[in-house]
Every structure is written in structure tokens, then in C-alpha cells.
CSV table of C-alpha atoms in Angstrom, one decimal:
chain,number,residue,atom,x,y,z
A,1,MET,CA,-4.4,12.7,-19.5
A,2,ASN,CA,-3.6,9.6,-21.5
A,3,ASP,CA,-0.6,11.5,-22.9
A,4,ILE,CA,1.1,10.8,-19.5
A,5,LEU,CA,1.4,7.1,-20.6
A,6,LYS,CA,3.4,8.2,-23.8
A,7,HIS,CA,6.1,9.4,-21.4
A,8,CYS,CA,5.3,7.9,-18.0
A,9,THR,CA,6.0,10.0,-15.1
A,10,LEU,CA,3.3,8.5,-12.6
A,11,CYS,CA,5.8,7.3,-10.0
A,12,PRO,CA,8.9,9.1,-8.6
A,13,ARG,CA,11.2,7.1,-11.0
A,14,SER,CA,9.8,9.2,-13.9
A,15,CYS,CA,11.3,6.5,-16.2
A,16,GLY,CA,9.6,8.1,-19.4
A,17,ALA,CA,8.4,4.8,-20.9
A,18,ASN,CA,6.1,5.1,-23.8
A,19,ARG,CA,3.5,2.7,-22.4
A,20,ALA,CA,0.9,3.9,-25.0
A,21,GLY,CA,3.5,2.8,-27.6
A,22,GLY,CA,4.1,-0.7,-26.2
A,23,GLU,CA,7.0,0.1,-23.8
A,24,THR,CA,7.2,-1.0,-20.2
A,25,GLY,CA,9.1,0.9,-17.5
A,26,PHE,CA,10.6,-0.1,-14.2
A,27,CYS,CA,7.3,-1.3,-12.9
A,28,GLY,CA,6.7,-3.7,-15.8
A,29,ALA,CA,3.2,-2.3,-16.6
A,30,GLY,CA,2.1,-1.5,-20.2
A,31,ASP,CA,-0.9,0.3,-21.5
A,32,THR,CA,-3.5,-2.2,-20.4
A,33,ILE,CA,-4.7,-2.7,-16.8
A,34,LYS,CA,-3.6,-6.0,-15.2
A,35,ILE,CA,-5.0,-7.4,-12.0
A,36,ALA,CA,-4.5,-10.6,-10.0
A,37,ARG,CA,-7.5,-10.5,-7.8
A,38,SER,CA,-10.7,-8.7,-6.9
A,39,ALA,CA,-12.7,-10.1,-3.9
A,40,LEU,CA,-14.0,-9.2,-0.5
A,41,HIS,CA,-10.9,-9.2,1.6
A,42,PHE,CA,-11.0,-9.7,5.5
A,43,TRP,CA,-7.4,-9.4,6.4
A,44,GLU,CA,-6.9,-5.6,6.5
A,45,GLU,CA,-7.1,-3.5,9.7
A,46,PRO,CA,-10.5,-3.9,11.5
A,47,CYS,CA,-11.4,-0.4,10.4
A,48,ILE,CA,-11.1,-1.2,6.8
A,49,SER,CA,-12.3,-4.8,6.6
A,50,GLY,CA,-15.0,-4.7,9.3
A,51,GLU,CA,-17.2,-7.7,9.2
A,52,ASN,CA,-18.3,-7.2,5.6
A,53,GLY,CA,-14.9,-7.2,4.1
A,54,SER,CA,-13.1,-4.7,2.0
A,55,GLY,CA,-13.6,-4.6,-1.9
A,56,THR,CA,-10.0,-5.3,-2.7
A,57,VAL,CA,-8.5,-5.1,-6.2
A,58,PHE,CA,-4.8,-6.3,-6.4
A,59,PHE,CA,-3.0,-4.7,-9.4
A,60,SER,CA,-0.2,-6.6,-11.0
A,61,HIS,CA,3.3,-5.0,-11.4
A,62,CYS,CA,4.8,-2.5,-8.9
A,63,THR,CA,6.9,0.6,-8.8
A,64,LEU,CA,9.1,-0.9,-6.1
A,65,LYS,CA,10.9,-4.3,-6.2
A,66,CYS,CA,11.2,-5.1,-2.6
A,67,VAL,CA,13.3,-8.1,-2.1
A,68,PHE,CA,11.1,-9.4,0.7
A,69,CYS,CA,7.8,-8.6,-1.1
A,70,GLN,CA,5.0,-10.7,0.4
A,71,ASN,CA,3.0,-10.4,-2.9
A,72,TYR,CA,6.0,-11.1,-5.2
A,73,GLN,CA,3.9,-13.3,-7.5
A,74,ILE,CA,2.1,-10.1,-8.7
A,75,SER,CA,4.8,-7.5,-8.1
A,76,THR,CA,7.7,-9.4,-9.6
A,77,GLN,CA,6.4,-12.5,-11.3
A,78,ASN,CA,3.7,-10.4,-12.9
A,79,VAL,CA,0.8,-12.9,-12.3
A,80,GLY,CA,-2.5,-11.6,-13.3
A,81,TYR,CA,-4.9,-10.9,-16.2
A,82,GLU,CA,-5.8,-8.0,-18.5
A,83,ILE,CA,-9.0,-6.0,-18.2
A,84,THR,CA,-10.4,-2.8,-19.7
A,85,VAL,CA,-11.3,0.4,-17.9
A,86,LYS,CA,-15.0,-0.3,-18.1
A,87,GLN,CA,-14.4,-3.8,-16.7
A,88,LEU,CA,-12.6,-2.2,-13.8
A,89,ALA,CA,-15.4,0.1,-13.2
A,90,ASP,CA,-17.8,-3.0,-13.3
A,91,THR,CA,-15.7,-4.6,-10.9
A,92,PHE,CA,-16.0,-1.8,-8.4
A,93,LEU,CA,-19.8,-1.9,-8.6
A,94,ASP,CA,-19.9,-5.7,-8.3
A,95,LEU,CA,-17.8,-5.4,-5.1
A,96,GLN,CA,-20.2,-2.7,-3.8
A,97,ASN,CA,-23.2,-4.9,-4.6
A,98,GLN,CA,-21.5,-7.8,-2.7
A,99,GLY,CA,-21.6,-5.5,0.4
A,100,ALA,CA,-18.0,-4.3,0.4
A,101,LEU,CA,-17.3,-1.5,3.0
A,102,ASN,CA,-15.0,0.2,0.5
A,103,ILE,CA,-13.0,-0.3,-2.7
A,104,ASN,CA,-9.4,-1.1,-1.8
A,105,LEU,CA,-6.9,-0.4,-4.6
A,106,VAL,CA,-3.7,-2.4,-3.8
A,107,THR,CA,-0.5,-1.2,-5.5
A,108,PRO,CA,-2.4,1.2,-7.9
A,109,THR,CA,0.2,3.9,-8.7
A,110,HIS,CA,1.1,2.7,-12.2
A,111,TYR,CA,-2.5,2.5,-13.2
A,112,ALA,CA,-3.5,5.8,-11.8
A,113,ILE,CA,-4.8,7.1,-15.2
A,114,HIS,CA,-6.9,4.0,-15.7
A,115,ILE,CA,-8.2,4.2,-12.2
A,116,ILE,CA,-9.3,7.8,-12.5
A,117,GLN,CA,-11.2,6.9,-15.6
A,118,ALA,CA,-12.8,3.8,-13.9
A,119,LEU,CA,-13.8,5.7,-10.7
A,120,THR,CA,-15.3,8.5,-12.7
A,121,ASP,CA,-17.4,6.0,-14.7
A,122,ALA,CA,-18.4,3.8,-11.7
A,123,LYS,CA,-19.3,6.9,-9.6
A,124,SER,CA,-21.5,8.0,-12.4
A,125,ARG,CA,-23.2,4.7,-12.2
A,126,GLY,CA,-23.8,4.7,-8.4
A,127,LEU,CA,-20.5,3.8,-6.8
A,128,ASN,CA,-20.7,5.6,-3.4
A,129,ILE,CA,-18.5,3.7,-0.8
A,130,PRO,CA,-15.1,5.1,0.3
A,131,ILE,CA,-12.2,4.6,-2.0
A,132,VAL,CA,-8.9,3.3,-0.4
A,133,TYR,CA,-5.5,4.0,-2.1
A,134,ASN,CA,-3.4,1.2,-0.7
A,135,THR,CA,0.2,2.0,-1.7
A,136,SER,CA,3.9,1.5,-1.0
A,137,GLY,CA,4.1,5.2,-0.1
A,138,TYR,CA,6.5,5.7,-3.1
A,139,GLU,CA,4.3,8.3,-4.8
A,140,SER,CA,4.6,11.3,-7.0
A,141,ILE,CA,3.0,14.5,-5.6
A,142,GLU,CA,1.7,15.2,-9.1
A,143,THR,CA,0.0,11.9,-9.4
A,144,LEU,CA,-1.5,12.3,-5.9
A,145,LYS,CA,-2.9,15.6,-6.9
A,146,MET,CA,-4.7,14.1,-9.9
A,147,LEU,CA,-6.5,11.8,-7.4
A,148,ASP,CA,-7.6,14.7,-5.2
A,149,GLY,CA,-11.4,14.3,-4.6
A,150,LEU,CA,-11.6,10.7,-5.7
A,151,ILE,CA,-9.9,9.1,-2.8
A,152,ASP,CA,-11.3,9.0,0.7
A,153,ILE,CA,-8.7,6.9,2.6
A,154,TYR,CA,-5.0,6.8,1.9
A,155,MET,CA,-3.3,3.8,3.3
A,156,PRO,CA,0.4,4.3,2.5
A,157,ASP,CA,3.4,2.3,3.8
A,158,MET,CA,6.2,4.0,5.5
A,159,LYS,CA,8.8,1.3,4.9
A,160,TYR,CA,12.2,2.8,5.7
A,161,PHE,CA,13.8,5.8,7.4
A,162,SER,CA,17.4,5.1,6.2
A,163,SER,CA,18.2,5.4,2.5
A,164,LYS,CA,20.7,2.7,3.0
A,165,TYR,CA,17.9,0.0,3.5
A,166,ALA,CA,15.7,1.6,0.9
A,167,ILE,CA,18.4,1.3,-1.7
A,168,LYS,CA,19.4,-2.2,-0.7
A,169,TYR,CA,16.0,-3.8,-0.4
A,170,SER,CA,13.7,-1.7,-2.7
A,171,ALA,CA,16.1,0.1,-5.2
A,172,ALA,CA,14.4,3.3,-4.0
A,173,PRO,CA,16.9,6.1,-3.3
A,174,ASN,CA,15.4,8.9,-1.0
A,175,TYR,CA,12.5,6.6,-0.1
A,176,PHE,CA,11.8,8.5,3.1
A,177,ASP,CA,11.8,11.9,1.7
A,178,ILE,CA,9.5,10.8,-1.1
A,179,ALA,CA,7.1,9.0,1.1
A,180,SER,CA,6.9,11.7,3.8
A,181,ASN,CA,6.1,14.2,1.2
A,182,ALA,CA,3.5,11.9,-0.3
A,183,ILE,CA,1.9,11.5,3.2
A,184,GLU,CA,1.8,15.2,3.7
A,185,GLU,CA,-0.1,15.5,0.5
A,186,MET,CA,-2.4,12.7,1.4
A,187,PHE,CA,-3.2,14.3,4.7
A,188,ARG,CA,-3.8,17.6,3.0
A,189,GLN,CA,-6.5,16.0,1.0
A,190,THR,CA,-8.3,14.0,3.7
A,191,GLY,CA,-7.6,15.8,6.9
A,192,ALA,CA,-8.0,14.0,10.2
A,193,ALA,CA,-9.4,10.5,10.3
A,194,ILE,CA,-13.2,10.1,10.3
A,195,PHE,CA,-14.9,7.0,11.6
A,196,GLU,CA,-18.5,5.7,11.7
A,197,ASN,CA,-19.4,2.7,13.9
A,198,GLY,CA,-15.7,1.7,14.0
A,199,ILE,CA,-15.1,1.9,10.2
A,200,MET,CA,-12.8,4.4,8.7
A,201,LYS,CA,-14.6,6.7,6.2
A,202,ARG,CA,-11.8,9.2,5.5
A,203,GLY,CA,-8.3,9.9,6.5
A,204,VAL,CA,-4.9,8.5,6.5
A,205,LEU,CA,-3.6,5.2,7.9
A,206,VAL,CA,0.0,4.7,7.7
A,207,ARG,CA,1.4,1.1,7.7
A,208,HIS,CA,4.8,0.1,8.8
A,209,LEU,CA,5.9,-3.6,8.4
A,210,MET,CA,8.7,-4.3,10.9
A,211,LEU,CA,11.7,-6.1,9.3
A,212,PRO,CA,14.2,-8.3,11.2
A,213,GLY,CA,17.1,-6.2,12.5
A,214,LEU,CA,15.7,-2.8,11.7
A,215,LEU,CA,14.3,-2.0,15.0
A,216,PHE,CA,16.0,1.4,15.3
A,217,ASP,CA,14.9,2.3,11.8
A,218,THR,CA,11.3,1.6,13.0
A,219,LYS,CA,11.8,3.9,16.0
A,220,LYS,CA,12.9,6.8,13.7
A,221,ILE,CA,9.7,6.3,11.6
A,222,MET,CA,7.5,6.3,14.7
A,223,ASP,CA,9.2,9.3,16.0
A,224,TYR,CA,8.6,11.1,12.7
A,225,LEU,CA,4.9,10.3,12.4
A,226,TYR,CA,4.0,11.2,15.8
A,227,LYS,CA,6.1,14.4,15.8
A,228,THR,CA,4.4,15.5,12.5
A,229,TYR,CA,0.9,14.2,12.9
A,230,GLY,CA,0.2,13.4,16.5
A,231,ASN,CA,-2.9,11.4,16.7
A,232,ASN,CA,-4.5,13.0,13.5
A,233,ILE,CA,-3.5,10.0,11.5
A,234,TYR,CA,-3.8,6.2,12.4
A,235,ILE,CA,-0.7,3.9,12.4
A,236,SER,CA,-0.6,0.2,11.8
A,237,LEU,CA,2.4,-1.4,13.3
A,238,MET,CA,2.8,-4.8,11.5
A,239,SER,CA,4.6,-7.9,12.6
A,240,GLN,CA,3.4,-10.2,9.8
A,241,TYR,CA,6.7,-10.3,8.0
A,242,THR,CA,7.1,-13.7,6.3
A,243,PRO,CA,10.4,-14.8,4.9
A,244,LEU,CA,9.7,-16.3,1.5
A,245,LYS,CA,12.1,-18.2,-0.7
A,246,HIS,CA,13.2,-15.2,-2.6
A,247,VAL,CA,15.0,-13.7,0.4
A,248,LYS,CA,17.5,-16.3,0.7
A,249,LYS,CA,20.2,-14.0,-0.9
A,250,TYR,CA,19.7,-11.8,2.1
A,251,PRO,CA,20.2,-14.0,5.3
A,252,GLU,CA,19.5,-11.0,7.6
A,253,LEU,CA,16.0,-11.1,6.3
A,254,ASN,CA,15.6,-14.9,6.0
A,255,LYS,CA,14.0,-15.2,9.4
A,256,ARG,CA,10.9,-14.1,11.2
A,257,LEU,CA,10.7,-10.9,13.3
A,258,ASN,CA,11.8,-11.3,16.9
A,259,PRO,CA,8.6,-11.1,19.0
A,260,LYS,CA,10.6,-9.2,21.7
A,261,HIS,CA,11.5,-6.5,19.2
A,262,TYR,CA,7.8,-6.1,18.2
A,263,ASN,CA,6.6,-5.9,21.7
A,264,SER,CA,9.3,-3.4,22.6
A,265,MET,CA,8.1,-1.2,19.7
A,266,ILE,CA,4.5,-1.3,21.1
A,267,ASN,CA,5.8,-0.1,24.4
A,268,TYR,CA,7.9,2.5,22.7
A,269,CYS,CA,4.8,3.8,20.8
A,270,VAL,CA,2.8,4.0,24.0
A,271,GLU,CA,5.5,5.9,25.6
A,272,LEU,CA,5.6,8.4,22.7
A,273,GLY,CA,1.9,9.1,23.1
A,274,ILE,CA,0.7,7.3,20.1
A,275,GLU,CA,-3.0,6.5,20.7
A,276,ASN,CA,-4.4,5.8,17.2
A,277,ALA,CA,-2.7,2.6,16.3
A,278,PHE,CA,-3.3,-1.0,15.3
A,279,ILE,CA,-1.1,-3.8,16.3
A,280,GLN,CA,-1.0,-7.5,15.4
A,281,GLU,CA,-1.5,-10.4,17.8
A,282,GLY,CA,-0.8,-14.1,17.4
A,283,ASP,CA,1.1,-15.5,14.3
A,284,ALA,CA,0.3,-13.3,11.4
A,285,SER,CA,3.5,-14.2,9.7
A,286,LEU,CA,2.2,-17.2,7.9
A,287,GLU,CA,2.1,-17.9,4.0
A,288,SER,CA,-1.6,-18.8,4.5
A,289,PHE,CA,-2.3,-15.2,5.0
A,290,ILE,CA,-1.1,-14.4,1.4
A,291,PRO,CA,-4.1,-14.2,-1.0
A,292,PRO,CA,-4.4,-16.7,-3.8
A,293,PHE,CA,-3.7,-14.7,-7.0
A,294,GLU,CA,-5.2,-15.6,-10.5
A,295,SER,CA,-4.0,-15.7,-14.1
A,296,LYS,CA,-6.5,-15.8,-16.9
């Protein structure tokens, strides 16, 4: 399995970087795990965070470089610190001991090999809470198949329908085709969502962050998800877009989402027949909602 890192094909870019030999690919990751935060996290959807919190590990680097990234410190500026596979397994167990409802792996794709090793170790030592794979949706089917049996909840983004926006804002041609195929594989692995006392234990929860000016793109995504999965998956329609300083080159994104557009999408989803969805109320588009990341 480690041979994959000698010619990395973990994400759809298949850049072939020899990470085991000191190279880095598009994502910026090398051979060593780098994380920027591990802690109980209370800002996820209620079915993920609950009252106890989600045991969240934020991985540094990213296979996408979204110009509007809310976590740009770790995705682009590469803030974080290196740990070993054993330390990652220890982190999972420590979060479980703190009462975490699940282990929440944020932007994990480029560390899939390390994560498989760490989860196998941690599970052999008593890790028994659900594992959440919190991803951009830009996933390789082959990588997802390696994770089959280890992941309980997939929480992918569905960022764009149009390739025009995917290329312009994330340098990700064919994003929709790749993400839709990935979600199909995720659903194959987990099946319909399972809850206990309001907490998700298994299934797929697709997130969509609405961006300013992309209302019709959002509609096409909602159409696709409902037509394909009905109410067998959950959808999180997010209004929390925050225009940070690095989007100034994109004036169309350098503003907050119009609340009227968000409310109109909620109504549109209701009219479609979507029942299993989370929405955001109040002002979620604040920099104070972005976690404090760490370097060591």
C-alpha cells in the first residue's frame, strides 16, 4: 500500500509525485502526516456534533485550491505540524476518551494511506465510535474503495455543477462528474442514513456551500441529488460563506451571500420534496466561526 506514495494517485489529479522520495504533488503533502488541529468540534451539523462534540482532526494541505477557501491557512498556507501514524492513532483514541461522538477526518484524501494504517491500529486498541470522512468530494473511486469498511459516515461537498466554475475557482476540471461518481461509491458503501437519538451513525451527508451569484448552479446540484438519491441521503445547504482577504481578485466572490437567495433555495428544496436537510439560521458567515489552527 505504501508503494502508492512512490507514484501518488490518491486523488483524481493522479499527479504521480514520489512522496516517499521527498517530492510533493499538487496538494503539497509529502510522506509525513501534517495536521493543524485535533479537538472536540461543536460547529458541524447537529447530527455530527451533538452536545458532546465531534472528534475532529484537520489535515494540512488539500487536493483542491479553492480561491475562497475558508480554511486557507491549512489548505494553501500549509499551517500545521507533523505527526506519525501511531500519534494519529493515539489522537483518535484520545478524542474518543474525551467523549467525542465520532472521529471527523477533515480534508483527509492525500493522507488516505496513513489514515488507513492509523484507523487499523486504533481500532485494534478499542476505537469504536463512527468514523466521518469529511471531504471536498473530489475523490478517486480507487481510494474510496480502499476505505471501504473503515468509514461509517461520508460527508462530501458537492461544490459545483458547472465545470466553468470548478475550473475558475478550484482548478478542478470535471469536478461534478468526479464528485457525483464519488458520492455514488460512498452511498454504495454506507447505504441509507442511520440515526440513533438524533446522531448520525452511518450514511452520506452531502454539503453544499452556496456562493454569491451561483444560485442556478446550486439549483442544478439540488435537482441532481434529489433525483438520484431522494431522501436516502442528507443534504446540508450552507449559507456560511465568508469573503476572506484572498478573494479580492474575484470581486464577484468578495461579498456575502444574499440572504434572499439562500431563502429562495430553501423554498426550492421544499418544493422539490427534499425532507432530509440541514439549513443554517442567523449569521454563520463570520471569521469567528473559523477554527484556530496550530503550528508546532
